[in-house]
Coordinates of N, CA, C and O in Angstrom, one line a residue:
M1 N 0.7 -1.1 0.0 CA 0.3 -0.5 0.2 C 0.6 1.2 0.6 O 2.0 1.1 0.6
T2 N 0.4 2.3 -1.0 CA 1.4 3.6 -0.9 C 0.4 4.5 -0.3 O -0.8 4.8 -0.6
I3 N 0.8 5.7 -0.2 CA 0.2 7.1 0.5 C -0.7 7.8 -1.1 O -1.7 7.8 -1.2
L4 N -0.3 7.3 -1.6 CA -0.6 7.3 -3.3 C -1.9 6.7 -3.5 O -3.2 7.3 -4.0
E5 N -2.3 5.4 -2.9 CA -3.1 4.9 -3.6 C -4.1 5.3 -2.6 O -5.3 5.1 -2.7
V6 N -4.0 5.4 -1.1 CA -4.2 6.2 0.3 C -5.5 7.2 -0.8 O -6.4 8.1 -0.5
V7 N -4.6 8.7 -1.5 CA -5.3 9.7 -2.2 C -6.0 9.7 -2.8 O -7.1 10.2 -2.9
E8 N -5.8 8.7 -3.3 CA -6.7 8.0 -5.1 C -8.1 7.5 -4.3 O -9.2 7.9 -4.6
T9 N -8.3 6.6 -3.3 CA -9.0 6.0 -2.8 C -10.3 6.5 -2.0 O -11.5 7.1 -2.5
V10 N -9.0 7.5 -1.6 CA -10.0 8.7 -0.9 C -11.1 9.5 -1.1 O -12.1 10.1 -1.2
D11 N -10.3 9.7 -2.5 CA -10.5 10.8 -3.5 C -12.0 10.0 -4.2 O -13.1 10.7 -4.4
T12 N -12.1 9.0 -4.6 CA -12.6 8.0 -5.1 C -14.3 7.8 -4.4 O -15.2 8.4 -4.7
I13 N -14.0 7.5 -3.1 CA -14.9 7.3 -2.2 C -15.6 8.9 -1.9 O -17.1 8.8 -1.4
L14 N -14.9 9.7 -1.5 CA -15.3 11.2 -0.8 C -16.0 11.7 -2.0 O -16.5 13.1 -1.9
N15 N -16.2 11.6 -3.6 CA -15.8 12.3 -4.7 C -15.7 14.0 -4.5 O -15.9 14.7 -5.1
I16 N -13.8 14.5 -4.2 CA -13.3 15.2 -4.3 C -12.8 16.0 -5.3 O -12.9 16.9 -5.7
G17 N -12.5 15.1 -6.2 CA -12.0 15.5 -7.2 C -10.8 15.9 -8.4 O -10.3 16.4 -8.3
I18 N -9.9 15.0 -7.2 CA -8.0 15.1 -7.0 C -8.1 14.8 -8.5 O -7.5 15.5 -9.2
A19 N -8.2 13.6 -8.9 CA -8.0 13.1 -9.8 C -8.7 13.6 -11.4 O -8.1 13.8 -12.1
E20 N -9.9 14.1 -11.5 CA -10.2 14.9 -12.1 C -10.0 16.0 -13.1 O -9.7 16.1 -14.2
S21 N -8.7 16.9 -11.8 CA -8.4 18.1 -12.2 C -7.1 17.9 -12.8 O -5.8 18.5 -13.1
V22 N -6.6 16.3 -13.2 CA -5.0 15.7 -14.1 C -5.6 15.3 -15.4 O -6.3 14.7 -15.2
S23 N -4.8 16.0 -16.4 CA -5.1 15.4 -17.8 C -4.0 14.8 -17.7 O -2.6 14.4 -16.7
P24 N -4.6 13.6 -19.0 CA -3.8 12.1 -18.9 C -2.2 12.6 -19.4 O -1.3 11.8 -19.0
E25 N -2.0 13.9 -19.8 CA -0.4 14.5 -20.0 C 0.3 14.4 -19.1 O 1.4 15.2 -19.4
E26 N -0.1 15.2 -18.0 CA 0.3 15.5 -16.9 C 1.1 14.8 -16.3 O 0.6 13.2 -16.4
D27 N 2.0 15.0 -15.3 CA 2.9 14.2 -14.6 C 1.7 14.1 -13.7 O 1.5 15.1 -12.5
K28 N 1.3 13.4 -12.9 CA 0.2 12.8 -11.6 C 0.8 13.2 -10.3 O 0.4 14.2 -9.6
I29 N 1.9 12.7 -9.9 CA 2.5 12.9 -9.0 C 3.1 14.7 -8.5 O 3.1 14.7 -7.5
A30 N 2.7 15.0 -9.4 CA 3.8 16.0 -9.0 C 2.7 17.3 -9.7 O 2.3 18.3 -8.3
K31 N 1.3 16.7 -10.0 CA 0.2 17.7 -9.9 C -0.9 17.7 -8.3 O -1.2 18.3 -7.6
Y32 N -0.4 16.3 -8.2 CA -0.8 15.5 -6.4 C -0.2 16.5 -5.1 O -0.8 16.7 -4.4
Q33 N 0.8 16.5 -5.4 CA 1.8 16.9 -4.9 C 1.1 18.8 -4.7 O 1.8 19.9 -3.5
Q34 N 1.3 19.6 -5.3 CA 0.6 20.5 -5.2 C -1.0 20.8 -5.2 O -1.4 22.3 -4.9
D35 N -2.0 20.1 -5.4 CA -3.3 20.0 -5.1 C -3.1 20.3 -3.3 O -2.4 19.1 -2.6
G36 N -4.0 21.0 -2.8 CA -3.8 21.4 -2.0 C -5.1 19.9 -0.7 O -4.9 19.9 0.1
D37 N -6.1 19.3 -1.8 CA -6.7 17.9 -0.8 C -6.2 16.9 -0.6 O -6.0 16.8 0.1
A38 N -4.7 17.0 -2.0 CA -4.2 15.7 -1.9 C -3.1 15.9 -0.9 O -2.5 15.0 0.4
A39 N -2.4 17.1 -0.4 CA -2.2 17.3 0.4 C -2.4 17.5 2.1 O -2.0 16.7 3.0
S40 N -3.7 17.9 2.1 CA -4.3 17.5 3.4 C -4.9 16.4 3.1 O -4.7 15.6 4.6
I41 N -5.1 15.0 2.7 CA -4.7 13.5 2.4 C -3.6 13.4 3.5 O -4.0 12.8 4.3
V42 N -2.3 13.7 2.8 CA -1.3 13.1 3.3 C -1.0 13.7 4.5 O -0.8 12.3 5.7
S43 N -1.6 14.6 5.4 CA -1.1 15.2 6.6 C -2.4 14.2 8.0 O -1.9 13.8 8.3
C44 N -3.8 14.2 6.8 CA -4.1 13.1 7.5 C -3.8 11.5 7.9 O -4.1 10.9 8.9
C45 N -3.2 11.4 6.7 CA -2.3 10.0 7.1 C -1.3 9.8 7.7 O -1.5 8.9 8.5
N46 N -0.6 10.9 7.8 CA 0.1 11.0 9.0 C -0.3 10.8 10.4 O -0.1 9.9 11.6
Y47 N -1.3 11.9 10.8 CA -1.6 11.6 12.5 C -2.5 10.5 12.3 O -2.7 9.9 13.8
V48 N -3.6 10.0 11.7 CA -3.9 8.3 11.8 C -2.6 7.8 12.1 O -3.0 6.8 13.1
L49 N -1.3 7.4 11.5 CA -0.4 6.5 11.8 C -0.3 6.7 13.2 O 0.3 5.3 13.5
E50 N 0.0 8.2 13.0 CA 1.1 8.1 14.8 C -0.2 7.2 16.0 O -0.1 7.5 16.9
E51 N -1.7 8.0 15.4 CA -2.7 8.0 16.5 C -2.8 6.4 16.4 O -2.7 5.5 17.8
L52 N -2.7 5.7 15.0 CA -2.4 4.2 15.6 C -1.2 3.0 16.1 O -1.8 2.5 16.7
Y53 N -0.3 3.8 16.1 CA 1.0 3.8 16.8 C 1.1 3.7 18.0 O 1.8 3.5 18.6
R54 N 0.7 5.0 18.6 CA 0.4 5.3 19.7 C -0.8 4.2 20.4 O -0.3 4.1 21.7
D55 N -1.9 3.9 19.9 CA -3.1 3.4 20.5 C -3.0 2.3 20.6 O -3.6 1.2 21.3
K56 N -2.9 1.5 19.1 CA -3.1 0.0 18.6 C -2.2 -0.7 18.6 O -2.0 -2.0 19.0
F57 N -1.5 -0.6 17.2 CA -0.2 -1.1 16.5 C 0.6 -0.5 17.5 O 2.0 -0.3 16.0
A58 N 0.9 -0.9 18.5 CA 2.5 0.6 18.9 C 3.9 -0.8 18.5 O 3.9 -2.2 18.3
D59 N 4.5 -0.3 18.1 CA 6.0 -0.4 17.8 C 7.1 -0.2 18.7 O 8.0 0.4 19.3
C60 N 7.4 -1.5 19.6 CA 7.9 -1.5 20.6 C 9.1 -1.8 20.4 O 9.8 -2.5 19.9
H61 N 10.0 -1.0 22.0 CA 11.5 -1.1 21.2 C 11.9 -0.9 22.7 O 11.7 -0.6 23.5
T62 N 13.5 -2.1 23.3 CA 13.5 -1.4 24.3 C 15.7 -0.9 24.6 O 16.1 -1.7 23.2
T63 N 15.9 -0.3 24.8 CA 16.7 -0.2 24.9 C 17.6 0.4 26.3 O 16.6 0.6 26.8
V64 N 19.2 0.7 26.2 CA 19.6 0.7 27.6 C 19.7 1.8 27.4 O 20.6 2.9 26.4
V65 N 19.5 2.7 28.5 CA 19.9 4.5 28.9 C 20.2 4.7 30.2 O 20.8 3.4 30.9
E66 N 21.5 5.8 29.9 CA 22.2 5.8 31.1 C 21.0 7.6 32.0 O 21.3 8.2 31.3
A67 N 21.1 7.2 32.7 CA 21.0 8.4 33.6 C 22.4 9.5 34.2 O 23.4 8.2 35.0
K68 N 22.5 10.3 34.6 CA 23.5 11.4 35.0 C 23.0 12.4 35.5 O 22.1 13.1 35.2
E69 N 23.2 12.3 36.6 CA 22.4 13.6 37.5 C 21.5 13.4 37.6 O 20.3 14.5 37.5
G70 N 20.5 12.3 37.7 CA 19.4 12.1 37.7 C 18.0 12.6 36.2 O 16.7 12.2 36.1
K71 N 18.9 12.4 35.2 CA 18.1 12.7 33.8 C 19.2 12.2 32.8 O 19.9 11.1 32.4
I72 N 17.6 11.3 32.4 CA 18.2 10.5 31.0 C 17.9 11.2 29.6 O 16.7 11.7 29.1
D73 N 18.7 11.4 28.7 CA 18.4 12.3 27.4 C 17.3 10.9 26.7 O 18.7 10.1 26.1
V74 N 16.8 11.1 25.8 CA 16.0 10.8 25.2 C 14.8 10.8 23.5 O 14.5 10.5 23.0
S75 N 16.0 12.5 23.9 CA 16.0 13.2 22.4 C 16.1 12.5 21.3 O 15.0 13.2 20.2
R76 N 17.0 11.8 21.6 CA 17.3 10.8 19.6 C 16.1 10.1 19.7 O 16.8 9.9 18.5
L77 N 15.6 9.5 20.2 CA 14.8 8.6 20.4 C 13.5 9.2 19.4 O 12.7 9.3 20.3
K78 N 12.2 8.7 18.3 CA 10.9 9.0 18.3 C 9.9 8.3 19.5 O 9.3 7.2 18.6
I79 N 10.2 9.0 20.6 CA 9.7 8.0 21.2 C 7.9 8.8 21.4 O 7.2 9.7 21.1
L80 N 7.1 7.7 21.3 CA 5.2 8.1 21.4 C 4.9 8.3 22.9 O 4.2 8.6 23.4
R81 N 5.0 7.1 23.1 CA 4.5 7.1 24.5 C 5.6 5.5 25.4 O 6.3 4.7 24.8
I82 N 5.6 5.9 26.4 CA 6.7 4.9 27.4 C 5.8 3.8 27.8 O 4.9 4.2 28.9
L83 N 6.6 2.9 28.4 CA 5.9 0.9 28.6 C 6.9 1.1 29.8 O 5.6 1.3 30.7
A84 N 8.0 1.0 30.2 CA 8.9 0.6 31.3 C 9.9 1.6 31.1 O 10.6 1.2 30.2
L85 N 10.4 1.6 32.7 CA 11.8 1.7 32.7 C 11.8 1.0 33.4 O 11.3 1.3 35.1
R86 N 13.4 0.1 33.6 CA 13.7 -0.9 34.9 C 14.9 -1.0 34.9 O 15.7 -0.4 34.0
D87 N 15.1 -1.6 36.0 CA 16.4 -1.6 36.7 C 17.9 -2.6 35.7 O 16.8 -3.9 35.6
A88 N 18.8 -2.7 36.3 CA 19.5 -3.9 35.9 C 18.7 -5.5 36.5 O 18.8 -6.1 36.0
E89 N 18.3 -5.1 37.3 CA 17.2 -6.3 38.4 C 16.0 -6.6 37.5 O 15.4 -7.8 37.0
G90 N 15.3 -5.7 36.5 CA 14.1 -6.2 35.7 C 13.1 -5.5 36.7 O 11.8 -5.4 36.8
N91 N 13.1 -4.5 37.9 CA 12.6 -3.4 39.0 C 12.1 -2.5 37.8 O 12.6 -1.8 37.7
K92 N 10.8 -2.2 38.0 CA 10.2 -0.7 37.7 C 10.6 0.5 38.6 O 11.0 0.0 40.0
V93 N 11.3 0.9 37.5 CA 11.3 2.4 38.4 C 10.6 3.4 38.0 O 10.2 3.9 36.8
R94 N 10.5 4.5 39.1 CA 9.2 5.7 39.1 C 10.5 6.6 38.6 O 11.7 6.6 38.2
F95 N 10.1 7.7 37.1 CA 10.3 8.5 36.3 C 9.3 9.5 36.0 O 8.2 9.6 36.2
M96 N 9.7 10.2 35.9 CA 8.8 11.7 35.5 C 9.7 11.6 34.2 O 10.9 11.8 33.7
Q97 N 8.7 12.1 33.3 CA 9.3 13.1 31.5 C 9.0 14.5 31.7 O 8.4 14.8 32.2
G98 N 10.5 14.6 30.7 CA 10.7 16.5 30.5 C 10.2 16.2 29.4 O 10.3 15.0 28.2
E99 N 10.7 17.4 28.5 CA 10.9 17.3 27.4 C 12.4 17.1 26.8 O 13.8 17.7 27.1
G100 N 12.3 16.0 26.1 CA 13.4 14.9 25.6 C 14.1 15.0 26.5 O 15.2 14.3 26.4
C101 N 13.5 14.3 27.4 CA 14.7 13.5 28.4 C 13.4 13.3 29.5 O 12.4 12.8 29.4
L102 N 13.6 12.1 30.5 CA 13.4 11.4 31.9 C 14.3 11.5 32.9 O 15.5 12.1 32.9
Y103 N 13.3 11.8 34.1 CA 14.1 12.4 35.4 C 14.2 10.6 36.1 O 12.8 10.3 36.0
A104 N 14.8 10.4 36.3 CA 15.2 9.0 36.9 C 15.3 9.5 38.7 O 16.2 10.8 38.9
P105 N 14.6 8.9 40.1 CA 15.3 9.2 40.9 C 17.1 8.7 41.1 O 17.1 9.6 42.5
Y106 N 17.9 8.2 40.4 CA 19.1 8.1 41.2 C 19.9 7.1 39.4 O 19.0 7.0 38.5
N107 N 21.3 7.7 39.2 CA 21.9 7.2 38.5 C 22.1 5.7 37.9 O 22.1 5.0 38.9
G108 N 22.4 6.2 37.1 CA 22.9 4.3 36.7 C 22.1 3.8 35.0 O 21.7 4.9 34.5
K109 N 22.0 3.0 34.8 CA 21.8 2.4 33.7 C 20.3 1.9 33.5 O 20.3 1.2 34.3
F110 N 19.1 1.4 32.8 CA 17.7 0.9 32.6 C 17.5 0.5 31.6 O 18.2 1.1 30.9
N111 N 16.5 0.1 31.3 CA 16.2 -0.7 30.3 C 14.8 0.0 30.2 O 14.2 0.0 30.8
L112 N 15.0 0.7 28.5 CA 13.8 1.8 29.0 C 12.5 0.5 27.3 O 13.3 0.5 26.4
T113 N 11.8 0.5 28.1 CA 11.1 0.0 26.3 C 10.3 1.4 26.4 O 8.7 1.8 27.6
Y114 N 9.7 1.4 25.0 CA 8.8 2.3 24.7 C 8.1 1.9 23.6 O 8.6 1.2 22.5
A115 N 7.0 2.5 23.0 CA 6.5 2.8 21.6 C 7.2 3.6 20.5 O 6.9 5.4 21.2
R116 N 7.7 3.2 19.8 CA 8.3 4.0 18.8 C 7.3 4.8 17.7 O 6.5 4.3 17.0
A117 N 7.8 5.7 17.4 CA 6.5 6.8 16.2 C 7.0 6.5 14.9 O 8.4 6.2 14.6
P118 N 6.1 6.5 14.3 CA 6.7 5.8 12.5 C 7.0 7.3 12.3 O 6.9 8.5 12.1
A119 N 8.1 6.3 10.6 CA 8.0 7.6 10.1 C 7.3 8.1 9.2 O 5.9 7.9 8.7
E120 N 7.7 9.9 9.3 CA 6.5 10.5 8.6 C 6.5 10.0 7.0 O 7.3 10.0 6.5
V121 N 5.3 10.3 6.5 CA 5.2 9.3 5.3 C 4.7 10.7 4.4 O 4.6 11.9 5.1
D122 N 4.7 10.2 2.6 CA 4.5 11.6 2.2 C 3.8 11.0 1.1 O 3.8 9.1 0.6
L123 N 3.6 11.8 -0.2 CA 3.0 11.3 -1.6 C 3.3 9.7 -1.8 O 3.0 8.9 -2.2
L124 N 4.4 9.3 -1.8 CA 5.1 8.2 -2.7 C 6.2 7.1 -1.5 O 6.3 6.5 -1.7
S125 N 5.6 7.7 -0.1 CA 5.8 6.3 1.0 C 4.9 5.2 0.4 O 3.6 5.2 0.2
D126 N 5.7 4.2 0.7 CA 4.7 3.3 1.6 C 4.3 3.3 3.1 O 4.8 3.5 3.4
L127 N 3.0 2.0 2.9 CA 2.7 2.3 4.7 C 3.4 1.3 5.4 O 3.7 0.3 4.7
P128 N 3.7 1.8 6.5 CA 4.3 0.8 7.4 C 3.7 -0.3 7.4 O 2.9 -0.7 7.9
A129 N 4.6 -1.5 7.1 CA 3.6 -3.1 7.2 C 3.2 -3.2 9.0 O 3.8 -3.6 9.9
N130 N 1.8 -3.4 9.1 CA 1.4 -4.3 10.1 C 0.5 -5.2 10.0 O -0.8 -4.7 8.8
P131 N 0.8 -6.4 10.4 CA -0.6 -7.2 9.8 C -2.0 -6.9 10.1 O -3.2 -7.2 9.8
R132 N -2.1 -6.3 11.2 CA -3.4 -6.2 12.0 C -3.7 -4.4 11.4 O -5.3 -4.1 11.1
M133 N -3.3 -3.8 10.8 CA -3.6 -2.6 10.5 C -4.3 -2.8 9.0 O -3.1 -3.1 7.7
T134 N -5.6 -3.0 8.6 CA -5.7 -3.5 7.1 C -5.9 -2.1 5.8 O -6.0 -0.6 6.7
F135 N -5.9 -2.3 4.9 CA -6.1 -0.8 4.4 C -7.2 -0.6 4.6 O -7.7 0.8 4.4
R136 N -8.4 -1.1 4.7 CA -9.5 -0.8 5.4 C -9.6 -0.1 6.8 O -10.1 1.3 7.0
I137 N -9.0 -0.3 7.6 CA -9.1 0.1 8.9 C -8.0 1.6 8.3 O -9.2 2.7 8.8
F138 N -7.5 1.7 8.1 CA -6.6 3.4 7.5 C -7.5 3.8 7.1 O -7.5 5.3 7.3
I139 N -8.2 3.4 5.5 CA -8.7 4.4 4.9 C -9.8 4.8 5.6 O -9.9 5.7 5.8
Y140 N -10.5 3.8 6.5 CA -11.6 4.8 7.4 C -11.0 6.0 8.5 O -11.9 6.7 8.8
G141 N -9.8 5.9 8.7 CA -9.5 6.8 9.2 C -9.5 7.8 9.0 O -9.2 9.0 9.3
V142 N -8.3 7.9 7.7 CA -8.2 9.3 6.8 C -9.3 9.8 6.8 O -9.5 10.6 7.3
I143 N -10.4 8.9 6.2 CA -11.5 9.5 5.4 C -12.5 10.3 6.8 O -12.9 11.4 6.8
T144 N -12.1 9.7 8.0 CA -13.1 10.7 9.4 C -11.9 11.3 10.0 O -13.0 12.4 10.1
E145 N -10.6 12.3 9.5 CA -9.6 12.9 10.1 C -10.0 14.0 9.2 O -10.2 15.0 9.0
Y146 N -9.7 13.3 7.4 CA -10.5 14.3 7.2 C -11.8 15.1 6.6 O -11.5 16.6 6.6
L147 N -12.9 14.7 7.1 CA -14.2 15.5 7.4 C -13.7 16.2 8.6 O -14.9 17.1 8.5
R148 N -13.4 15.8 9.4 CA -13.4 16.4 10.6 C -12.3 17.8 10.4 O -12.8 18.9 10.4
R149 N -11.7 17.6 9.3 CA -10.4 18.9 9.2 C -11.5 19.8 8.1 O -11.0 21.3 8.6
R150 N -12.6 19.3 7.4 CA -12.6 20.3 6.7 C -14.5 20.6 7.1 O -15.0 21.4 6.8
G151 N -14.8 20.5 8.3 CA -16.1 20.3 9.3 C -16.7 19.5 9.0 O -18.2 20.6 9.6
D152 N -16.9 18.7 8.4 CA -17.9 18.3 8.1 C -18.0 17.1 9.2 O -17.8 15.6 9.4
F153 N -19.1 17.5 10.6 CA -18.7 16.8 11.5 C -20.2 15.7 11.9 O -19.6 14.5 12.3
N154 N -20.8 15.3 10.6 CA -21.9 14.8 10.8 C -21.2 13.6 9.9 O -21.5 12.3 10.8
Q155 N -21.1 13.5 8.8 CA -20.7 12.5 7.9 C -19.2 11.8 8.6 O -18.4 11.0 8.6
S156 N -18.1 13.5 9.3 CA -17.0 12.4 10.4 C -18.0 11.2 11.4 O -16.6 10.7 11.4
L157 N -18.7 11.5 11.9 CA -19.3 10.8 13.0 C -19.4 9.4 12.7 O -19.3 8.3 13.2
S158 N -19.9 9.2 11.2 CA -20.6 8.5 10.9 C -19.3 7.7 10.0 O -19.8 6.1 10.6
W159 N -18.5 7.8 9.7 CA -16.9 7.3 9.2 C -16.3 7.1 10.5 O -15.7 5.6 10.7
D160 N -16.9 7.6 11.5 CA -15.8 7.2 12.6 C -16.0 6.4 13.5 O -15.2 5.0 14.1
E161 N -17.4 5.7 13.2 CA -18.3 4.6 13.8 C -17.5 3.4 13.1 O -17.3 2.5 13.6
K162 N -17.9 3.3 11.8 CA -16.8 2.7 10.9 C -15.7 2.1 11.2 O -15.0 1.1 11.3
Y163 N -14.8 3.6 11.8 CA -13.2 3.2 11.8 C -13.2 2.1 13.5 O -12.3 1.7 13.4
R164 N -13.8 2.7 14.4 CA -13.8 2.2 15.3 C -14.0 0.7 15.3 O -13.5 -0.2 16.2
N165 N -15.2 0.9 14.7 CA -15.8 -0.6 14.1 C -15.0 -1.7 14.0 O -14.7 -2.9 14.4
A166 N -14.4 -1.3 12.6 CA -13.1 -2.2 12.3 C -11.8 -2.5 12.9 O -11.3 -3.4 13.1
L167 N -11.1 -1.4 14.3 CA -10.2 -1.5 15.1 C -10.6 -2.7 15.9 O -9.9 -3.0 16.3
S168 N -11.9 -2.3 16.3 CA -12.7 -3.5 17.5 C -12.6 -4.8 16.5 O -11.8 -5.7 17.6
A169 N -12.9 -5.2 15.6 CA -12.9 -6.2 15.3 C -11.1 -6.7 14.9 O -11.4 -8.0 15.1
A170 N -10.6 -5.8 14.5 CA -9.1 -6.2 14.4 C -8.0 -6.8 15.8 O -7.8 -7.8 15.8
A171 N -8.8 -5.9 17.1 CA -8.7 -6.5 18.5 C -8.5 -7.7 18.8 O -8.1 -8.1 19.7
T172 N -10.1 -8.1 18.3 CA -10.7 -9.3 19.0 C -10.4 -10.5 17.7 O -11.3 -11.6 18.0
A173 N -10.1 -10.0 16.7 CA -9.2 -11.1 15.5 C -9.2 -12.5 16.2 O -8.0 -12.5 16.7
P174 N -9.7 -13.8 16.2 CA -8.6 -14.4 16.6 C -7.2 -15.5 15.8 O -7.0 -15.0 14.8
Q175 N -6.9 -15.7 17.0 CA -5.7 -15.9 16.0 C -5.4 -16.9 16.1 O -5.9 -18.3 16.3
K176 N -4.8 -17.4 14.9 CA -4.8 -19.1 14.0 C -3.8 -19.6 14.6 O -2.7 -19.0 14.9
T177 N -4.0 -20.7 14.6 CA -3.5 -22.0 15.2 C -3.2 -23.0 14.9 O -4.4 -23.5 14.0
M178 N -2.3 -24.0 14.6 CA -2.7 -25.3 14.1 C -2.9 -26.5 14.6 O -2.8 -26.0 16.2
P179 N -4.1 -27.1 13.7 CA -4.3 -27.8 14.9 C -3.4 -28.6 15.8 O -2.5 -29.0 15.3
V180 N -4.1 -29.5 17.0 CA -3.4 -30.4 18.1 C -2.6 -32.0 16.6 O -3.6 -32.1 16.5
R181 N -1.7 -32.0 17.0 CA -1.2 -33.3 16.7 C -1.6 -34.4 17.0 O -2.0 -35.0 18.4
R182 N -2.4 -35.6 16.2 CA -2.8 -36.9 17.0 C -2.3 -37.8 16.4 O -1.7 -37.8 15.4
W183 N -2.1 -38.6 17.2 CA -1.6 -39.9 17.3 C -2.4 -40.9 16.1 O -3.7 -41.2 15.8
I184 N -2.2 -41.3 15.1 CA -3.1 -42.0 14.3 C -3.2 -43.6 14.3 O -1.8 -44.2 14.9

């Protein structure tokens, strides 16, 4: 899935008219990059990606960080949400979050587990692969946010309901397992 496909799908569903403004001899990508509605949809894509990665499909990472004078520099990490800070023995450590840093109660090395922000996408980008984030879920989220930004709150609520239902269905989808091995 590419962001260009998302823009074209949203354009088709909402009948915005982005594709109609492109003549056959024009470069479609260059024209889409200049179109305000297409840029708004790409912005909505980034918003929905961040929302999904923060709340539902976290890209979790663990790294070793060091506290000096009670302060841990995390500015180089793209953190959406901190899941845990643990000491060398695996005990949870209380912390406070500051601007680009964490404040720990004592100095030393810690294991930091966090949800990482997805890379920002543009028109030529591919969507990050996630087996639970389907194209349908993502499209519903982008349409909801696009309509909300345009001020069409009634239609936005309708699409938001579809979006939330699709997310709920993805969260409760049964895990596929192999049948138990039997003796013949």
